[in-house]
Short mmCIF file of C-alpha atoms and ligand atoms in Angstrom, two decimals:
data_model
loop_
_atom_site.label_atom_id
_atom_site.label_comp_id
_atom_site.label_asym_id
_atom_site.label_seq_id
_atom_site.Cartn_x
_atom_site.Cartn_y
_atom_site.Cartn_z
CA UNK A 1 82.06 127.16 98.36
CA UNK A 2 80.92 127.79 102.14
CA UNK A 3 79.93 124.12 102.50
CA UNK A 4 79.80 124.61 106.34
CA UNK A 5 78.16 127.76 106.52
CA UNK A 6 74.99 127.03 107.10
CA UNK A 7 75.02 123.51 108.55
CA UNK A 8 73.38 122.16 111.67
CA UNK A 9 74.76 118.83 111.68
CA UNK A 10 78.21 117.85 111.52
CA UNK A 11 77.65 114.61 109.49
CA UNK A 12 76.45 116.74 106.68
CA UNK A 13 79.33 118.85 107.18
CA UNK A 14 81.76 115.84 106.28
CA UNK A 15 80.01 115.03 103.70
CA UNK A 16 80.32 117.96 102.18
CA UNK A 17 84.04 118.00 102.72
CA UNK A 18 84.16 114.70 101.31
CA UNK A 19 82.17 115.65 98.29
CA UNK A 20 84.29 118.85 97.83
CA UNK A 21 87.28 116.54 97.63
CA UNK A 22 85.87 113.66 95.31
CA UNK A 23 85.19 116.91 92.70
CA UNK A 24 88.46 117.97 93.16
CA UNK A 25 89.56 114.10 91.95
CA UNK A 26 86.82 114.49 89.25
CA UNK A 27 86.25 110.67 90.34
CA UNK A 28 82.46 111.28 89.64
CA UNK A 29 83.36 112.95 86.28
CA UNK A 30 82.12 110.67 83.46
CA UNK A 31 84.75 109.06 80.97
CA UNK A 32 85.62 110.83 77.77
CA UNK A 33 83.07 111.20 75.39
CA UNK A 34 83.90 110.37 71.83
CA UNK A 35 85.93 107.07 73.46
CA UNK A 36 84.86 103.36 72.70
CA UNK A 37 82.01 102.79 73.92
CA UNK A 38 82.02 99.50 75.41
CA UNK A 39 85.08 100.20 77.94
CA UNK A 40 84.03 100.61 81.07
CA UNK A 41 85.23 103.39 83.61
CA UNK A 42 85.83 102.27 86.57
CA UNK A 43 87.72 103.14 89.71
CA UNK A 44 88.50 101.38 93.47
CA UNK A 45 89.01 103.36 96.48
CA UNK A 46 91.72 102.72 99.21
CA UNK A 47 90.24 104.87 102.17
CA UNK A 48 92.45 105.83 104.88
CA UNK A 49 91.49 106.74 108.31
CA UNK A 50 87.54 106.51 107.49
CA UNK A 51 86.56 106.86 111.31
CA UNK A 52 82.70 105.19 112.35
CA UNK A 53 82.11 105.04 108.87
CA UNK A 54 80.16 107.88 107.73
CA UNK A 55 82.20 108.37 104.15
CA UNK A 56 82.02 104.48 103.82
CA UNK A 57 77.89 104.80 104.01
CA UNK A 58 78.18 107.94 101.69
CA UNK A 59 80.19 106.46 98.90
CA UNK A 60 78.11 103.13 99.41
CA UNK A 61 75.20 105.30 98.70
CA UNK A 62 76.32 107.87 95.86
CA UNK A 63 78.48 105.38 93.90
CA UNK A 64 75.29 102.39 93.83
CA UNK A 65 72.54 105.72 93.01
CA UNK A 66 75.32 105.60 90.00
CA UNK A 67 75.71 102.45 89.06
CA UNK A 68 71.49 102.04 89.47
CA UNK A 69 71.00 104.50 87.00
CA UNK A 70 73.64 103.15 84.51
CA UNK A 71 71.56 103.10 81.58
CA UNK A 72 71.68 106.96 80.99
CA UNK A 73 75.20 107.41 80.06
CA UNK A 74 77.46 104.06 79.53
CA UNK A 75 81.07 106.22 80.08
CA UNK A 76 79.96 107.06 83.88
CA UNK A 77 82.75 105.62 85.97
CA UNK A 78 81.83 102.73 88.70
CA UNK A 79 83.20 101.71 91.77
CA UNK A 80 85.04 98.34 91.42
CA UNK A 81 86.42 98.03 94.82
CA UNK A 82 86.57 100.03 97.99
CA UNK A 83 88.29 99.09 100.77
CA UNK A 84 88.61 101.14 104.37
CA UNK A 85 91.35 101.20 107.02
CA UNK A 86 90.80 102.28 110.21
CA UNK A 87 92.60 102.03 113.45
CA UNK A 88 90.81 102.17 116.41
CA UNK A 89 88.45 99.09 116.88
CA UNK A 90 85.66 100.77 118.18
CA UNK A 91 85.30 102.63 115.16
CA UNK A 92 85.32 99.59 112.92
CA UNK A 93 83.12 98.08 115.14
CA UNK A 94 80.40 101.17 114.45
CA UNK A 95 81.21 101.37 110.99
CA UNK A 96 80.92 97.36 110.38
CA UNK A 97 77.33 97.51 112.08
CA UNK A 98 76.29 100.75 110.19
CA UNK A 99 77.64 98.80 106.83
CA UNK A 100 76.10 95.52 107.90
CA UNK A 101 72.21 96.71 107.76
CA UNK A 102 73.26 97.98 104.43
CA UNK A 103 72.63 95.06 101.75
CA UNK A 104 75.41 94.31 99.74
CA UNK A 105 75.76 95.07 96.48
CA UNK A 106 77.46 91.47 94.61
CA UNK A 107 78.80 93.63 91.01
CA UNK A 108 81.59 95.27 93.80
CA UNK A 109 83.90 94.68 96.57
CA UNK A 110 83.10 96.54 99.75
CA UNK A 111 85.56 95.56 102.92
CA UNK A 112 86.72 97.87 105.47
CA UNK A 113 89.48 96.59 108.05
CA UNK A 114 90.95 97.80 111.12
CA UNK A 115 94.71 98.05 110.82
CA UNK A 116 97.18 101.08 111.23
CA UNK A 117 96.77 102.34 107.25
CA UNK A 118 99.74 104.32 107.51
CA UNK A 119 102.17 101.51 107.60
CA UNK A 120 101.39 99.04 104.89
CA UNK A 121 104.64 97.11 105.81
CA UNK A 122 102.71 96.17 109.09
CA UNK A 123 99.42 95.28 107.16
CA UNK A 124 98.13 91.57 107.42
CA UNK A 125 98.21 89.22 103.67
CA UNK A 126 94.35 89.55 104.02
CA UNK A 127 94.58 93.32 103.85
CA UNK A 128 97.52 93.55 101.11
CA UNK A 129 95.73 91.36 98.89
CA UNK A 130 92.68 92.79 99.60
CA UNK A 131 94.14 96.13 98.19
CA UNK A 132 96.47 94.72 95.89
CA UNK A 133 93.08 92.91 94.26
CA UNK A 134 91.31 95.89 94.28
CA UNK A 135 93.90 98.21 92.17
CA UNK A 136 94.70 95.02 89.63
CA UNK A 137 92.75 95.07 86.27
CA UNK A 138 93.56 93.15 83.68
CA UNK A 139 90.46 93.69 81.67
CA UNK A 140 91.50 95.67 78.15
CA UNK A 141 87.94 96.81 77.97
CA UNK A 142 88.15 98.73 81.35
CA UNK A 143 89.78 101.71 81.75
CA UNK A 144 90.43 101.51 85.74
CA UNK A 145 91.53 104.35 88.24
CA UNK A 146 92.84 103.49 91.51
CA UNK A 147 92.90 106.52 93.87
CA UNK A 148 93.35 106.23 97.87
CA UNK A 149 91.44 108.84 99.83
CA UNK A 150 92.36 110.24 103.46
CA UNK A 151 90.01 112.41 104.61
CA UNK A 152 91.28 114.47 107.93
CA UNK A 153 93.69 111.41 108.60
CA UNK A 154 96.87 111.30 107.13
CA UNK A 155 98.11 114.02 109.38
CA UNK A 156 97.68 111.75 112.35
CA UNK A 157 99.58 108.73 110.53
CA UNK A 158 102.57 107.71 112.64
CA UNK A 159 105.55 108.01 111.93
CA UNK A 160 104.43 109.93 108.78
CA UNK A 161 101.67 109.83 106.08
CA UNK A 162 104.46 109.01 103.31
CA UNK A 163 105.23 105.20 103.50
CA UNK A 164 101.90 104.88 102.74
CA UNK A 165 101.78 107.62 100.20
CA UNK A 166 104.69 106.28 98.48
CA UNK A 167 103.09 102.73 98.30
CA UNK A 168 100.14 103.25 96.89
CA UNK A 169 102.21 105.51 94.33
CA UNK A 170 104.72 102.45 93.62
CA UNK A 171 103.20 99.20 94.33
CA UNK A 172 98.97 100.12 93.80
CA UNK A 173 99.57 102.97 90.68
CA UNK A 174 96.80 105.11 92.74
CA UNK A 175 96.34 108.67 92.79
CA UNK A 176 96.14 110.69 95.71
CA UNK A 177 92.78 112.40 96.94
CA UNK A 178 92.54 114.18 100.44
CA UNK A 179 91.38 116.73 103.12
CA UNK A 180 94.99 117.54 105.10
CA UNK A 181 96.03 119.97 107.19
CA UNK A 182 99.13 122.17 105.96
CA UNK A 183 101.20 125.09 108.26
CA UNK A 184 101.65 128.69 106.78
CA UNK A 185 105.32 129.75 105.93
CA UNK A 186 107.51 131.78 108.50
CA UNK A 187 105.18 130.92 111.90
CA UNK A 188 106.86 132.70 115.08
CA UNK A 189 108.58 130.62 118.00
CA UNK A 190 105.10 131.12 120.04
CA UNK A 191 103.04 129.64 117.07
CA UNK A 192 105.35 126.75 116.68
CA UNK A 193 105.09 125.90 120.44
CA UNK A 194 101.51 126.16 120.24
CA UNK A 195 101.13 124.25 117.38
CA UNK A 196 103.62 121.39 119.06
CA UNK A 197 101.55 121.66 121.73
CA UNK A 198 98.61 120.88 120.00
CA UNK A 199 100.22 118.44 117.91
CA UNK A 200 101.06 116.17 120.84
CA UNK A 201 96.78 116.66 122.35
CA UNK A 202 95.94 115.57 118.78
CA UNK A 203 98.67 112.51 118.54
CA UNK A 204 99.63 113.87 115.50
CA UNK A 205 103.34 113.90 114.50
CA UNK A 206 104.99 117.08 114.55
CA UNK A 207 106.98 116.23 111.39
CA UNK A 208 103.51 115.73 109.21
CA UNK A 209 102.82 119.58 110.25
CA UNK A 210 104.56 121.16 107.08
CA UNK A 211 103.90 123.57 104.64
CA UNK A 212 102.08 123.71 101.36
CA UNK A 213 105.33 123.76 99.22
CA UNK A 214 107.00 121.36 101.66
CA UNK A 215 103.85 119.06 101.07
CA UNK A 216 104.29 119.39 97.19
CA UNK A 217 107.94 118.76 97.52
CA UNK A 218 106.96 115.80 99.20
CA UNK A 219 104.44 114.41 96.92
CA UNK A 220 106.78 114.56 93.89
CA UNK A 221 109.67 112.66 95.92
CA UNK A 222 106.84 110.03 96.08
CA UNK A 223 106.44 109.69 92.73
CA UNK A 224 104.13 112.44 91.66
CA UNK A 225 104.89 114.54 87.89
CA UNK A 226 105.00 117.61 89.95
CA UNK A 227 102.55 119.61 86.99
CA UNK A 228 99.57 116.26 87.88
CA UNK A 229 99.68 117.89 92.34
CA UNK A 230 97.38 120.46 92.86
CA UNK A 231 96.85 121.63 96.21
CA UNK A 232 93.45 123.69 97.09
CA UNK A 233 93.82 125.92 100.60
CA UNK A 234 90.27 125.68 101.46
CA UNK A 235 90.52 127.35 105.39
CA UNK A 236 87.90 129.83 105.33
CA UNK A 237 85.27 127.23 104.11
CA UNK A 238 86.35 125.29 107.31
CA UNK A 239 87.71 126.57 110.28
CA UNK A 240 85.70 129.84 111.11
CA UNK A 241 82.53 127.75 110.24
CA UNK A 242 83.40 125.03 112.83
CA UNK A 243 84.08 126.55 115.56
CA UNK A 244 80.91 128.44 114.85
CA UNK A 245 79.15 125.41 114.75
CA UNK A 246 80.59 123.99 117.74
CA UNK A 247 79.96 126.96 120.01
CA UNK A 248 76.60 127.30 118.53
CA UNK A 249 76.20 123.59 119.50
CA UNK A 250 77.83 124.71 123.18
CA UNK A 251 74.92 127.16 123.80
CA UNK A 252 72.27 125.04 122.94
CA UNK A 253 73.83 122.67 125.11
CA UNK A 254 73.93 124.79 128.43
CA UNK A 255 70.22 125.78 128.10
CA UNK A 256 69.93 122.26 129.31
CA UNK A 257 73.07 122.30 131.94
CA UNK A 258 75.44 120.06 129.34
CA UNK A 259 78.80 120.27 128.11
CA UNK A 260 80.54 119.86 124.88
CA UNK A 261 82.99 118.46 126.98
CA UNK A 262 86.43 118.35 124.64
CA UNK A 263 84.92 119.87 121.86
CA UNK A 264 84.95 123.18 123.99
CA UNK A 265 88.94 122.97 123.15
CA UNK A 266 88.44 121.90 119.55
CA UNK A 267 86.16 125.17 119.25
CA UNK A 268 88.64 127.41 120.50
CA UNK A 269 91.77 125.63 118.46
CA UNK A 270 89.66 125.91 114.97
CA UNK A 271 88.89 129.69 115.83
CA UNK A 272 92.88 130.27 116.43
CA UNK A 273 93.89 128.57 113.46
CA UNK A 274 90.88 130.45 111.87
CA UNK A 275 92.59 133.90 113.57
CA UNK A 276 96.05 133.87 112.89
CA UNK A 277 96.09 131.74 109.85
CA UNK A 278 99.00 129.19 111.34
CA UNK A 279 96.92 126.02 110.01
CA UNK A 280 95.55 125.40 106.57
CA UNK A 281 92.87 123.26 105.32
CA UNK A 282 94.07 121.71 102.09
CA UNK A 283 92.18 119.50 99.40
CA UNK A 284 95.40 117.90 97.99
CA UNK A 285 94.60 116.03 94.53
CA UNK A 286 98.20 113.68 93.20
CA UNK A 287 97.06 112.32 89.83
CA UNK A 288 98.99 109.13 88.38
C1 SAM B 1 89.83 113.51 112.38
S1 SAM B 1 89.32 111.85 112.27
C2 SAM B 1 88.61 111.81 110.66
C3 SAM B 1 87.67 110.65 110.51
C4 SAM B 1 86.96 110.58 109.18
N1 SAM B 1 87.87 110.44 108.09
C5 SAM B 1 86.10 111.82 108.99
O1 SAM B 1 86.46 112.70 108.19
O2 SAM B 1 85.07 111.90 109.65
C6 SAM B 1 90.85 111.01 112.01
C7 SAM B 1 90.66 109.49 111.93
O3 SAM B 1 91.86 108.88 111.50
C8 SAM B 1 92.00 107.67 112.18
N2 SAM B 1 93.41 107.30 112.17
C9 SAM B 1 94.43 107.95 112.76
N3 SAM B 1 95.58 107.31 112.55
C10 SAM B 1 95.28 106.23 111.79
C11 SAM B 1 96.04 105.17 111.23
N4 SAM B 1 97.36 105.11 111.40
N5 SAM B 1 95.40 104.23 110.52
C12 SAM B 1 94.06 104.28 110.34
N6 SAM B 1 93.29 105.26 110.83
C13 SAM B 1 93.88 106.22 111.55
C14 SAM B 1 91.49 107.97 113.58
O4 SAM B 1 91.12 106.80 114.26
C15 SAM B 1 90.31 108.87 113.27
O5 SAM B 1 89.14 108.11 113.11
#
């Protein structure tokens, strides 16, 4: 894999992370040949935590290229709906301007919001039935998959990622696609200080740090067939890479007297969890 390897610019480098996890949904994969031919595949999108926007703009752009070049094979699957959740309002305020001098597209619903994703219960009727819309078909000649996407997020969401989790499970029928972060088994009493330590600089809840079989665990108490969770450690694609990147980016920087200011401490965190192997990168794919 070694998506980050080689990459100057750390844009590219989530899109490549968020590529590596829509192949891991096989959300791009066309329907099943052999099927009827005139049902549609199509899918919506619940995205969780999508930042400024960059993954909005990306599966704006890769999803339309698709839909533009419908003609060649009728079973590729479309976006129906995609709607974004984000929490800070300076984010949505980037991401709405970065969308906005994008035209839209009238075959599909594109709306992001800025709300806390990880607690639907506190959601606003405009968002639930935005998503509630989205995930409905009712159309016999469409066969529809809703998946929700959280890409670096759900570890932040407070008081845990699994209200939502178990929501979209229940209420929406979606799948599960995501980048997370995951513990290793058996961490000393130093590691776990560190790593509470770090937990509270990143406002992340301790209790989301867990491990890969706790997150499975997890997963199938939310309604997941246990043999339809796969979960992908992916570390030393990411966290050896980044903090190469960032102390790359560092040098550069004091040729001309700067600073990567607080990246200087997310450099040195991604090369300890790179070292001792306490934090795992996971692509974590929850199929209905
Ligand atoms: C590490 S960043 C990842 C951003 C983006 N997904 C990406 O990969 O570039 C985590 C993001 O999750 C957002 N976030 C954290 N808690 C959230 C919540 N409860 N609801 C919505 N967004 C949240 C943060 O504002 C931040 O933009």
């Amino acid at each position: 894999m070694g998506f980050w390897k080689d990459t100057e610019d750390f844009q590219t480098a989530c899109s490549a992370l968020l590529e590596e996890v829509l192949k891991s949904a096989q959300v791009l994969q066309d329907g099943v040949s052999g099927g009827d031919k005139n049902v549609i595949n199509t899918l919506s999108i619940i995205d969780l935590g999508f930042g400024c926007g960059d993954q909005c703009l990306y599966i704006k752009d890769v999803l339309e290229n698709r839909r533009q070049t419908k003609g060649d094979n009728p079973r590729k699957r479309l976006l129906k709906a995609y709607i974004g959740i984000t929490l800070e309002s300076a984010h949505f305020r980037i991401a709405q301007e970065r969308l906005g001098r994008k035209p839209p597209n009238t075959n599909e619903v594109f709306e992001i919001y800025c709300a806390d994703a990880g607690r639907p219960a506190s959601w606003t009727l405009e968002i639930r039935n935005a998503v509630t819309l989205a995930c409905q078909t009712n159309d016999e000649k469409e066969n529809h998959e809703n998946w929700l996407l959280g890409l670096d997020s759900l570890i932040h969401f407070q008081p845990s990622r699994w209200p939502v989790i178990e929501y979209a499970n229940r209420k929406l029928g979606a799948s599960l696609m995501a980048y997370d972060l995951c513990i290793a088994d058996n961490l000393s009493v130093r590691q776990r200080v560190i790593l509470r330590l770090m937990a509270l600089f990143g406002q992340s809840p301790f209790a989301n740090w867990i491990t890969i079989q706790e997150y499975r665990e997890r997963l199938v108490m939310a309604g997941y067939a246990r043999e339809n969770i796969e979960i992908r450690d992916i570390s030393e694609h990411v966290f050896g890479p980044l903090a190469g990147f960032l102390r790359k980016r560092e040098v550069e920087l004091k040729l001309y007297g700067l600073s990567i200011g607080r990246f200087r401490y997310a450099a040195g965190m991604f090369a300890w969890w790179r070292k001792t192997g306490v934090v795992r990168g996971c692509i974590v794919v929850a199929r209905k």
